[in-house]
Amino acid sequence: MNTIAGTRGHRVDHGRPHAIGPASSSTEAPSEAEVRARKMALRSSVIGTALEWYDFFLYGTAAAIVFNVLFFTKLDPMMGTLAAFGSYALGFVVRPLGGFVFGHLGDKMGRKNVLVVTLLMMGLSTTLIGVLPTYASVGIAAPILLTLLRLVQGFAAGAEFGGAVTMSAEYAPVEKRGYYASWPGVGVALGVVLSAGAFALVRMLPEADFMSYGWRIPFLLSSIGLAVGIYIRLFVQESPTFEKMKARKTVAKAPVKAVWQEQKRSLLIAIGARFSENTAGYIFQVWALSYLTTQLKVPASIGLTAVLIAAGIGALLNPVWGALSDRIGRRPVYILGILVMIFGALPFFWMLETRETPMIIGGFILMIVFGLYPMFSVQAAFFAELFPPRMRMSGICTARELSSVITGGMAPVIATGLLAYYGGSYYPIVAYIVFMGAVALVALLVAPETRGIVYDEDQ
């Protein structure tokens, strides 16, 4: 018997086969229909997450390259960039609200419907950004409308990854939960690749054409992704774990409240664990693009290419990290990523300072592939195992989105502010990255090893 934050659970023998629900300890092999449903859920998680996070990361890329010029025109370049990242950060401010609302609905009404609604909200708001008038056309209304659409993006994003992770983990065999739950992370990586790739392509246009209409194309393409994503998600069956809870009438009446009352330790561990991963994700995949172009005067295409390559490799290796955690545990793989972030931050800036393309690409590969993704891939199964089924989606969404306000959303703003205050020195930013890594390391050191944990659906 194992206890996680006061909740009963037990481990399983990884050498034996198990039925599809993570809460099941049956030794019966899954039926052909169950295998098909599992594969469809996995495809839906990857494709839907890729499309939704394409939308979310697209804004960050545009904030680093375009929005500071077209929507915050009256400010000097540094303040314009800061204002653009400020509007970017506001999307994170509302993410906890989206996490509370949709996490609650996901635990009360099912995971599938929530994922359809969040994808619809994200796709529509992103498409509308592509048709917004600029400051030159409508004045102050332009940044206000841009910020409002960013808030809609943030509200939807509050439950997207948490819902996709919950669905994947609850369809997975116990002994392969790390592998299965890592696939939504592949979707996020693909979202980064698609957003960086779309901007890299339109950056090939003449500068005047790019600033006039080219930057809008990646946002307008979201409408195509929205149609594809909705079509796929409508055909996915509900999570088998949630269906069992419904049949047993053990669905939580107030899942968010239950998380705070019964799973506070797990919640704090999950929040702390995200400090390094979430900060790293937005420093190295978003803010560093601005640093390269504004501070080092490196062409934006080089930074976009570096992120494209690193995120692409990260997407390929994400299931590898997840499978490794099924063999050696969640904590060792997660801690590996934290240590790379802590000890690799300074070398990353040294490599960027060379202004040489191979070194820049190498720096991004170091921090994204071997720092960010070991944490990110394992986090999915780790968080799903920290919280019992009746409050799982609420627990994951609450932990992720509360930490997002402190870490991911504020990371580009803090980094830009530190750079301005210290006259362009990157050492304070290195110290910031190391501090966030230290917080995450403490959280992992006090966390239980969750690999193989099994719950009953009524817990």
Short mmCIF file of C-alpha atoms in Angstrom, two decimals:
data_model
loop_
_atom_site.label_atom_id
_atom_site.label_comp_id
_atom_site.label_asym_id
_atom_site.label_seq_id
_atom_site.Cartn_x
_atom_site.Cartn_y
_atom_site.Cartn_z
CA MET A 1 0.00 0.00 0.00
CA ASN A 2 1.32 3.47 -0.89
CA THR A 3 0.06 6.83 0.28
CA ILE A 4 0.26 10.00 -1.79
CA ALA A 5 -0.85 13.11 0.08
CA GLY A 6 -3.25 11.12 2.21
CA THR A 7 -4.86 9.14 -0.63
CA ARG A 8 -4.81 5.36 -0.73
CA GLY A 9 -3.09 3.74 -3.67
CA HIS A 10 -0.97 0.72 -4.45
CA ARG A 11 1.76 -0.22 -6.86
CA VAL A 12 1.61 -2.89 -9.54
CA ASP A 13 4.05 -5.47 -10.86
CA HIS A 14 5.30 -4.00 -14.15
CA GLY A 15 5.97 -7.43 -15.55
CA ARG A 16 2.26 -8.30 -15.74
CA PRO A 17 -0.31 -7.12 -18.33
CA HIS A 18 -3.08 -4.78 -17.24
CA ALA A 19 -6.42 -3.55 -18.50
CA ILE A 20 -6.72 -0.10 -20.03
CA GLY A 21 -7.80 1.99 -17.07
CA PRO A 22 -5.03 3.29 -14.80
CA ALA A 23 -7.25 2.55 -11.83
CA SER A 24 -7.74 -1.04 -12.88
CA SER A 25 -5.67 -3.88 -11.57
CA SER A 26 -7.25 -6.55 -13.77
CA THR A 27 -4.91 -8.94 -15.55
CA GLU A 28 -7.26 -9.34 -18.55
CA ALA A 29 -5.87 -8.16 -21.89
CA PRO A 30 -7.76 -5.23 -23.48
CA SER A 31 -10.27 -6.04 -26.22
CA GLU A 32 -9.78 -4.97 -29.83
CA ALA A 33 -12.40 -2.23 -29.37
CA GLU A 34 -10.54 -0.91 -26.32
CA VAL A 35 -7.25 -0.85 -28.23
CA ARG A 36 -8.89 1.12 -31.06
CA ALA A 37 -10.40 3.58 -28.58
CA ARG A 38 -7.01 4.00 -26.91
CA LYS A 39 -5.29 4.74 -30.22
CA MET A 40 -7.99 7.23 -31.20
CA ALA A 41 -7.68 9.01 -27.84
CA LEU A 42 -3.90 9.17 -28.27
CA ARG A 43 -4.16 10.59 -31.80
CA SER A 44 -6.74 13.11 -30.65
CA SER A 45 -4.52 14.24 -27.77
CA VAL A 46 -1.49 14.74 -30.01
CA ILE A 47 -3.25 16.46 -32.92
CA GLY A 48 -5.60 18.58 -30.81
CA THR A 49 -2.81 19.66 -28.48
CA ALA A 50 -0.51 20.49 -31.40
CA LEU A 51 -3.16 22.71 -32.99
CA GLU A 52 -4.09 24.43 -29.76
CA TRP A 53 -0.52 25.13 -28.72
CA TYR A 54 0.38 26.24 -32.21
CA ASP A 55 -2.12 29.02 -31.54
CA PHE A 56 -0.77 29.80 -28.08
CA PHE A 57 2.92 29.87 -29.02
CA LEU A 58 2.18 31.81 -32.19
CA TYR A 59 1.30 34.81 -30.06
CA GLY A 60 4.61 34.61 -28.19
CA THR A 61 6.58 34.45 -31.43
CA ALA A 62 4.68 37.41 -32.85
CA ALA A 63 5.16 39.35 -29.60
CA ALA A 64 8.92 38.97 -29.99
CA ILE A 65 9.01 40.01 -33.64
CA VAL A 66 5.89 41.93 -34.76
CA PHE A 67 3.48 43.12 -32.06
CA ASN A 68 6.02 45.44 -30.43
CA VAL A 69 6.15 47.39 -33.71
CA LEU A 70 2.59 47.19 -35.08
CA PHE A 71 0.51 47.35 -31.91
CA PHE A 72 2.72 49.28 -29.47
CA THR A 73 4.03 51.80 -32.00
CA LYS A 74 4.36 54.82 -29.72
CA LEU A 75 6.87 53.17 -27.39
CA ASP A 76 10.64 52.92 -27.84
CA PRO A 77 11.88 49.46 -28.97
CA MET A 78 12.72 48.08 -25.49
CA MET A 79 9.46 49.34 -23.93
CA GLY A 80 7.51 48.17 -26.97
CA THR A 81 8.93 44.69 -26.52
CA LEU A 82 8.15 44.82 -22.80
CA ALA A 83 4.55 45.92 -23.53
CA ALA A 84 4.14 43.17 -26.14
CA PHE A 85 5.35 40.55 -23.68
CA GLY A 86 3.09 42.14 -21.06
CA SER A 87 0.04 41.44 -23.22
CA TYR A 88 1.49 37.97 -23.77
CA ALA A 89 1.74 37.47 -19.99
CA LEU A 90 -1.90 38.46 -19.47
CA GLY A 91 -2.86 35.23 -21.20
CA PHE A 92 -1.27 33.44 -18.25
CA VAL A 93 -3.10 35.56 -15.68
CA VAL A 94 -6.47 34.13 -16.76
CA ARG A 95 -5.17 30.59 -17.23
CA PRO A 96 -5.82 29.63 -13.58
CA LEU A 97 -9.43 30.77 -13.97
CA GLY A 98 -9.74 28.63 -17.11
CA GLY A 99 -8.08 25.76 -15.25
CA PHE A 100 -10.50 26.03 -12.30
CA VAL A 101 -13.59 26.27 -14.53
CA PHE A 102 -12.71 23.64 -17.12
CA GLY A 103 -10.95 21.35 -14.64
CA HIS A 104 -14.14 21.36 -12.54
CA LEU A 105 -16.26 20.64 -15.63
CA GLY A 106 -13.87 17.92 -16.77
CA ASP A 107 -14.15 16.08 -13.44
CA LYS A 108 -17.92 16.65 -13.27
CA MET A 109 -19.06 16.23 -16.88
CA GLY A 110 -16.24 14.41 -18.64
CA ARG A 111 -12.89 15.13 -20.26
CA LYS A 112 -13.96 14.96 -23.92
CA ASN A 113 -16.49 17.85 -24.03
CA VAL A 114 -14.09 20.21 -22.28
CA LEU A 115 -11.36 19.50 -24.84
CA VAL A 116 -13.74 20.31 -27.71
CA VAL A 117 -14.77 23.64 -26.14
CA THR A 118 -11.20 24.75 -25.36
CA LEU A 119 -10.02 23.96 -28.88
CA LEU A 120 -12.91 25.97 -30.34
CA MET A 121 -12.14 29.00 -28.16
CA MET A 122 -8.44 28.92 -28.95
CA GLY A 123 -8.88 28.50 -32.70
CA LEU A 124 -11.42 31.30 -33.09
CA SER A 125 -9.47 33.83 -31.02
CA THR A 126 -6.25 33.08 -32.93
CA THR A 127 -7.94 33.45 -36.30
CA LEU A 128 -9.40 36.80 -35.25
CA ILE A 129 -5.93 38.09 -34.31
CA GLY A 130 -5.04 37.55 -37.96
CA VAL A 131 -7.63 40.13 -39.08
CA LEU A 132 -7.04 42.76 -36.38
CA PRO A 133 -6.34 46.34 -37.47
CA THR A 134 -2.99 47.75 -36.27
CA TYR A 135 -2.23 50.82 -34.20
CA ALA A 136 -1.70 52.84 -37.39
CA SER A 137 -5.31 52.12 -38.42
CA VAL A 138 -7.38 52.41 -35.23
CA GLY A 139 -5.00 53.73 -32.58
CA ILE A 140 -5.30 52.52 -28.99
CA ALA A 141 -8.15 50.16 -29.88
CA ALA A 142 -5.64 47.87 -31.64
CA PRO A 143 -3.60 46.81 -28.57
CA ILE A 144 -6.81 46.61 -26.50
CA LEU A 145 -8.45 44.19 -28.96
CA LEU A 146 -5.22 42.22 -29.22
CA THR A 147 -5.04 41.87 -25.44
CA LEU A 148 -8.71 40.80 -25.18
CA LEU A 149 -8.17 38.01 -27.69
CA ARG A 150 -5.06 36.97 -25.78
CA LEU A 151 -7.21 36.67 -22.65
CA VAL A 152 -9.56 34.30 -24.48
CA GLN A 153 -6.55 32.25 -25.56
CA GLY A 154 -5.33 32.07 -21.97
CA PHE A 155 -8.72 31.05 -20.59
CA ALA A 156 -8.92 28.17 -23.09
CA ALA A 157 -5.30 27.11 -22.54
CA GLY A 158 -6.03 26.74 -18.82
CA ALA A 159 -7.40 23.25 -19.35
CA GLU A 160 -6.11 22.08 -22.74
CA PHE A 161 -2.93 20.29 -21.72
CA GLY A 162 -4.35 19.13 -18.38
CA GLY A 163 -7.34 17.63 -20.15
CA ALA A 164 -5.25 15.97 -22.85
CA VAL A 165 -2.87 14.51 -20.25
CA THR A 166 -5.75 13.24 -18.14
CA MET A 167 -7.35 11.54 -21.13
CA SER A 168 -4.09 9.92 -22.26
CA ALA A 169 -3.13 8.74 -18.78
CA GLU A 170 -6.56 7.25 -18.12
CA TYR A 171 -6.47 5.26 -21.36
CA ALA A 172 -2.95 3.97 -20.72
CA PRO A 173 -1.86 0.59 -19.35
CA VAL A 174 -0.35 1.09 -15.90
CA GLU A 175 3.10 -0.15 -16.89
CA LYS A 176 3.24 2.20 -19.91
CA ARG A 177 1.58 5.28 -18.46
CA GLY A 178 4.73 7.40 -18.75
CA TYR A 179 5.00 6.57 -22.44
CA TYR A 180 1.32 7.14 -23.24
CA ALA A 181 0.97 10.30 -21.17
CA SER A 182 4.05 11.80 -22.84
CA TRP A 183 2.33 12.00 -26.23
CA PRO A 184 0.35 15.20 -25.53
CA GLY A 185 3.79 16.71 -24.92
CA VAL A 186 4.67 15.71 -28.48
CA GLY A 187 1.64 17.75 -29.51
CA VAL A 188 2.95 20.78 -27.64
CA ALA A 189 6.38 20.36 -29.26
CA LEU A 190 4.74 20.09 -32.67
CA GLY A 191 2.81 23.26 -31.85
CA VAL A 192 6.12 25.03 -31.24
CA VAL A 193 7.55 23.60 -34.47
CA LEU A 194 4.49 24.61 -36.49
CA SER A 195 4.38 28.15 -35.08
CA ALA A 196 8.11 28.73 -35.52
CA GLY A 197 7.99 27.13 -38.97
CA ALA A 198 5.04 29.25 -40.09
CA PHE A 199 6.81 32.43 -39.03
CA ALA A 200 10.09 31.30 -40.57
CA LEU A 201 8.32 30.87 -43.92
CA VAL A 202 6.53 34.22 -43.91
CA ARG A 203 9.76 35.94 -42.81
CA MET A 204 11.09 35.05 -46.26
CA LEU A 205 8.77 37.68 -47.71
CA PRO A 206 10.17 41.15 -48.35
CA GLU A 207 10.14 43.14 -45.09
CA ALA A 208 7.40 45.51 -46.25
CA ASP A 209 5.15 42.61 -47.30
CA PHE A 210 5.82 40.74 -44.08
CA MET A 211 4.90 43.73 -41.91
CA SER A 212 1.88 44.54 -44.08
CA TYR A 213 0.16 41.16 -44.42
CA GLY A 214 2.67 38.31 -44.09
CA TRP A 215 2.57 38.12 -40.30
CA ARG A 216 -1.20 37.55 -40.47
CA ILE A 217 -0.95 34.34 -42.50
CA PRO A 218 0.10 32.01 -39.62
CA PHE A 219 -2.84 33.28 -37.53
CA LEU A 220 -5.35 32.82 -40.35
CA LEU A 221 -4.10 29.27 -40.95
CA SER A 222 -5.41 28.44 -37.48
CA SER A 223 -8.91 28.26 -38.94
CA ILE A 224 -7.90 25.19 -40.96
CA GLY A 225 -6.37 23.54 -37.90
CA LEU A 226 -9.49 24.32 -35.91
CA ALA A 227 -11.73 22.48 -38.37
CA VAL A 228 -9.43 19.43 -38.39
CA GLY A 229 -9.06 19.36 -34.60
CA ILE A 230 -12.78 19.64 -33.87
CA TYR A 231 -13.56 16.88 -36.37
CA ILE A 232 -11.08 14.52 -34.69
CA ARG A 233 -12.08 15.26 -31.11
CA LEU A 234 -15.79 14.77 -31.74
CA PHE A 235 -15.13 11.09 -32.55
CA VAL A 236 -13.15 10.30 -29.40
CA GLN A 237 -14.84 8.24 -26.69
CA GLU A 238 -14.92 9.49 -23.12
CA SER A 239 -12.17 8.39 -20.71
CA PRO A 240 -12.85 4.83 -19.40
CA THR A 241 -11.92 5.96 -15.90
CA PHE A 242 -14.52 8.74 -15.97
CA GLU A 243 -17.14 6.33 -17.34
CA LYS A 244 -16.47 4.00 -14.41
CA MET A 245 -16.84 6.88 -11.95
CA LYS A 246 -20.16 7.81 -13.55
CA ALA A 247 -21.39 4.22 -13.35
CA ARG A 248 -20.39 4.00 -9.67
CA LYS A 249 -21.81 7.48 -8.98
CA THR A 250 -18.50 8.56 -7.43
CA VAL A 251 -18.00 11.72 -9.50
CA ALA A 252 -16.86 14.50 -7.16
CA LYS A 253 -19.40 17.23 -6.41
CA ALA A 254 -16.74 19.90 -5.90
CA PRO A 255 -13.45 18.57 -7.35
CA VAL A 256 -11.49 21.85 -7.12
CA LYS A 257 -12.44 22.20 -3.45
CA ALA A 258 -11.48 18.56 -2.86
CA VAL A 259 -8.02 19.21 -4.30
CA TRP A 260 -7.41 22.05 -1.84
CA GLN A 261 -8.78 20.11 1.11
CA GLU A 262 -7.42 16.61 0.47
CA GLN A 263 -4.45 16.96 -1.89
CA LYS A 264 -2.67 20.11 -0.76
CA ARG A 265 0.75 18.45 -0.50
CA SER A 266 0.46 16.96 -4.00
CA LEU A 267 -0.70 20.34 -5.29
CA LEU A 268 2.30 22.16 -3.81
CA ILE A 269 4.70 19.52 -5.15
CA ALA A 270 3.24 19.86 -8.65
CA ILE A 271 3.37 23.66 -8.53
CA GLY A 272 6.99 23.62 -7.37
CA ALA A 273 7.98 21.04 -9.96
CA ARG A 274 6.80 23.36 -12.72
CA PHE A 275 9.04 26.27 -11.73
CA SER A 276 11.99 25.08 -13.81
CA GLU A 277 10.09 23.46 -16.70
CA ASN A 278 7.66 26.31 -17.30
CA THR A 279 10.26 29.06 -16.95
CA ALA A 280 12.55 27.19 -19.33
CA GLY A 281 9.81 26.67 -21.89
CA TYR A 282 9.11 30.37 -22.30
CA ILE A 283 12.65 31.66 -21.82
CA PHE A 284 14.21 29.38 -24.43
CA GLN A 285 11.32 29.02 -26.87
CA VAL A 286 9.94 32.57 -26.76
CA TRP A 287 12.01 35.23 -24.98
CA ALA A 288 15.37 34.13 -26.39
CA LEU A 289 14.10 35.02 -29.88
CA SER A 290 13.69 38.62 -28.77
CA TYR A 291 17.11 38.58 -27.06
CA LEU A 292 18.78 37.41 -30.25
CA THR A 293 17.14 40.03 -32.48
CA THR A 294 17.07 43.12 -30.21
CA GLN A 295 20.17 42.61 -28.08
CA LEU A 296 22.56 40.61 -30.27
CA LYS A 297 21.23 41.88 -33.63
CA VAL A 298 21.06 38.34 -34.99
CA PRO A 299 18.53 37.87 -37.84
CA ALA A 300 15.21 36.56 -36.56
CA SER A 301 15.33 33.67 -39.04
CA ILE A 302 18.32 32.14 -37.20
CA GLY A 303 16.54 32.07 -33.85
CA LEU A 304 13.36 30.69 -35.42
CA THR A 305 15.37 27.97 -37.15
CA ALA A 306 17.13 27.06 -33.89
CA VAL A 307 13.82 26.73 -32.03
CA LEU A 308 12.39 24.77 -34.94
CA ILE A 309 15.25 22.25 -34.89
CA ALA A 310 15.38 21.91 -31.09
CA ALA A 311 11.62 21.55 -30.68
CA GLY A 312 11.54 19.04 -33.52
CA ILE A 313 14.17 16.86 -31.86
CA GLY A 314 12.36 17.34 -28.55
CA ALA A 315 9.13 16.09 -30.09
CA LEU A 316 10.86 12.94 -31.33
CA LEU A 317 12.50 12.22 -27.97
CA ASN A 318 9.51 13.07 -25.78
CA PRO A 319 8.08 9.50 -25.80
CA VAL A 320 11.60 8.17 -25.17
CA TRP A 321 11.84 10.15 -21.93
CA GLY A 322 8.33 8.97 -21.00
CA ALA A 323 9.23 5.31 -21.67
CA LEU A 324 12.44 5.72 -19.66
CA SER A 325 10.39 6.94 -16.70
CA ASP A 326 8.34 3.72 -16.92
CA ARG A 327 11.58 1.81 -16.33
CA ILE A 328 13.51 3.90 -13.80
CA GLY A 329 10.84 6.18 -12.30
CA ARG A 330 9.47 9.69 -12.86
CA ARG A 331 11.75 11.51 -10.42
CA PRO A 332 15.18 10.55 -11.90
CA VAL A 333 14.22 11.68 -15.41
CA TYR A 334 12.62 14.91 -14.14
CA ILE A 335 15.66 15.72 -11.98
CA LEU A 336 17.96 15.19 -14.97
CA GLY A 337 16.13 17.96 -16.83
CA ILE A 338 16.32 20.31 -13.84
CA LEU A 339 20.07 19.80 -13.50
CA VAL A 340 20.62 20.57 -17.19
CA MET A 341 18.63 23.79 -16.75
CA ILE A 342 20.65 24.83 -13.71
CA PHE A 343 24.11 24.03 -15.06
CA GLY A 344 23.39 24.80 -18.71
CA ALA A 345 21.96 28.33 -18.37
CA LEU A 346 25.31 30.13 -18.42
CA PRO A 347 26.79 28.08 -21.29
CA PHE A 348 23.60 28.77 -23.26
CA PHE A 349 24.25 32.51 -23.20
CA TRP A 350 27.93 32.00 -24.01
CA MET A 351 26.88 30.08 -27.11
CA LEU A 352 24.42 32.79 -28.15
CA GLU A 353 27.04 35.50 -27.64
CA THR A 354 29.22 33.94 -30.35
CA ARG A 355 26.53 35.02 -32.89
CA GLU A 356 27.52 31.96 -34.90
CA THR A 357 24.61 29.93 -36.28
CA PRO A 358 25.88 26.41 -35.32
CA MET A 359 26.61 27.55 -31.75
CA ILE A 360 23.21 29.21 -31.44
CA ILE A 361 21.46 26.07 -32.66
CA GLY A 362 23.57 23.97 -30.29
CA GLY A 363 22.60 26.16 -27.36
CA PHE A 364 18.90 25.76 -28.08
CA ILE A 365 19.28 22.00 -28.50
CA LEU A 366 21.08 21.74 -25.15
CA MET A 367 18.42 23.59 -23.19
CA ILE A 368 15.27 22.49 -25.01
CA VAL A 369 16.04 18.87 -25.86
CA PHE A 370 18.01 17.83 -22.77
CA GLY A 371 16.73 20.35 -20.23
CA LEU A 372 13.11 21.19 -20.98
CA TYR A 373 11.75 17.98 -22.49
CA PRO A 374 12.90 15.42 -19.89
CA MET A 375 10.90 17.45 -17.36
CA PHE A 376 7.98 18.12 -19.64
CA SER A 377 7.53 14.56 -20.92
CA VAL A 378 7.56 12.96 -17.45
CA GLN A 379 5.41 15.66 -15.89
CA ALA A 380 2.27 14.31 -17.59
CA ALA A 381 2.28 10.88 -15.92
CA PHE A 382 3.79 12.26 -12.71
CA PHE A 383 0.95 14.76 -12.19
CA ALA A 384 -1.75 12.29 -13.23
CA GLU A 385 -0.43 9.88 -10.60
CA LEU A 386 -0.27 12.52 -7.89
CA PHE A 387 -4.06 13.04 -7.98
CA PRO A 388 -6.85 10.42 -7.68
CA PRO A 389 -9.38 10.05 -10.53
CA ARG A 390 -12.33 12.00 -9.10
CA MET A 391 -10.25 15.19 -8.85
CA ARG A 392 -7.46 14.41 -11.33
CA MET A 393 -8.21 16.96 -14.04
CA SER A 394 -8.87 19.68 -11.45
CA GLY A 395 -5.62 18.86 -9.66
CA ILE A 396 -3.52 18.87 -12.83
CA CYS A 397 -5.11 22.06 -14.23
CA THR A 398 -4.93 23.91 -10.91
CA ALA A 399 -1.26 23.04 -10.36
CA ARG A 400 -0.26 23.82 -13.94
CA GLU A 401 -2.07 27.12 -14.23
CA LEU A 402 -1.27 28.57 -10.81
CA SER A 403 2.39 27.93 -11.54
CA SER A 404 2.02 29.36 -15.06
CA VAL A 405 1.21 32.80 -13.68
CA ILE A 406 4.33 32.79 -11.51
CA THR A 407 6.67 31.17 -14.00
CA GLY A 408 5.82 30.87 -17.71
CA GLY A 409 3.69 33.97 -18.17
CA MET A 410 6.03 36.25 -16.26
CA ALA A 411 9.30 34.73 -17.48
CA PRO A 412 9.66 36.85 -20.67
CA VAL A 413 8.57 39.98 -18.79
CA ILE A 414 11.01 39.35 -15.92
CA ALA A 415 13.85 38.51 -18.30
CA THR A 416 13.24 41.65 -20.39
CA GLY A 417 13.01 43.77 -17.25
CA LEU A 418 16.25 42.33 -15.84
CA LEU A 419 18.00 42.91 -19.14
CA ALA A 420 16.88 46.56 -19.22
CA TYR A 421 17.66 47.23 -15.53
CA TYR A 422 21.14 45.71 -15.65
CA GLY A 423 22.16 47.37 -18.90
CA GLY A 424 22.00 44.33 -21.15
CA SER A 425 23.81 41.88 -18.86
CA TYR A 426 22.52 38.31 -19.03
CA TYR A 427 23.96 37.21 -15.67
CA PRO A 428 20.86 38.24 -13.68
CA ILE A 429 18.76 36.16 -16.11
CA VAL A 430 21.04 33.18 -15.53
CA ALA A 431 20.59 33.65 -11.77
CA TYR A 432 16.81 33.77 -12.30
CA ILE A 433 16.83 30.50 -14.26
CA VAL A 434 19.04 28.82 -11.62
CA PHE A 435 16.76 29.97 -8.78
CA MET A 436 13.65 28.58 -10.50
CA GLY A 437 15.50 25.32 -11.07
CA ALA A 438 16.44 25.13 -7.40
CA VAL A 439 12.79 25.49 -6.35
CA ALA A 440 11.81 22.65 -8.70
CA LEU A 441 14.67 20.48 -7.44
CA VAL A 442 13.46 20.83 -3.84
CA ALA A 443 9.92 19.88 -4.92
CA LEU A 444 11.19 16.74 -6.66
CA LEU A 445 13.40 15.73 -3.74
CA VAL A 446 10.43 15.78 -1.33
CA ALA A 447 8.01 14.22 -3.83
CA PRO A 448 7.08 10.52 -3.77
CA GLU A 449 7.96 8.23 -6.65
CA THR A 450 4.59 7.74 -8.35
CA ARG A 451 5.48 5.18 -11.05
CA GLY A 452 3.01 2.27 -10.89
CA ILE A 453 0.53 3.93 -8.54
CA VAL A 454 -3.03 2.61 -8.97
CA TYR A 455 -6.20 4.15 -7.56
CA ASP A 456 -9.77 2.92 -7.28
CA GLU A 457 -12.26 5.08 -9.21
CA ASP A 458 -14.11 5.99 -6.00
CA GLN A 459 -11.04 7.63 -4.42
#
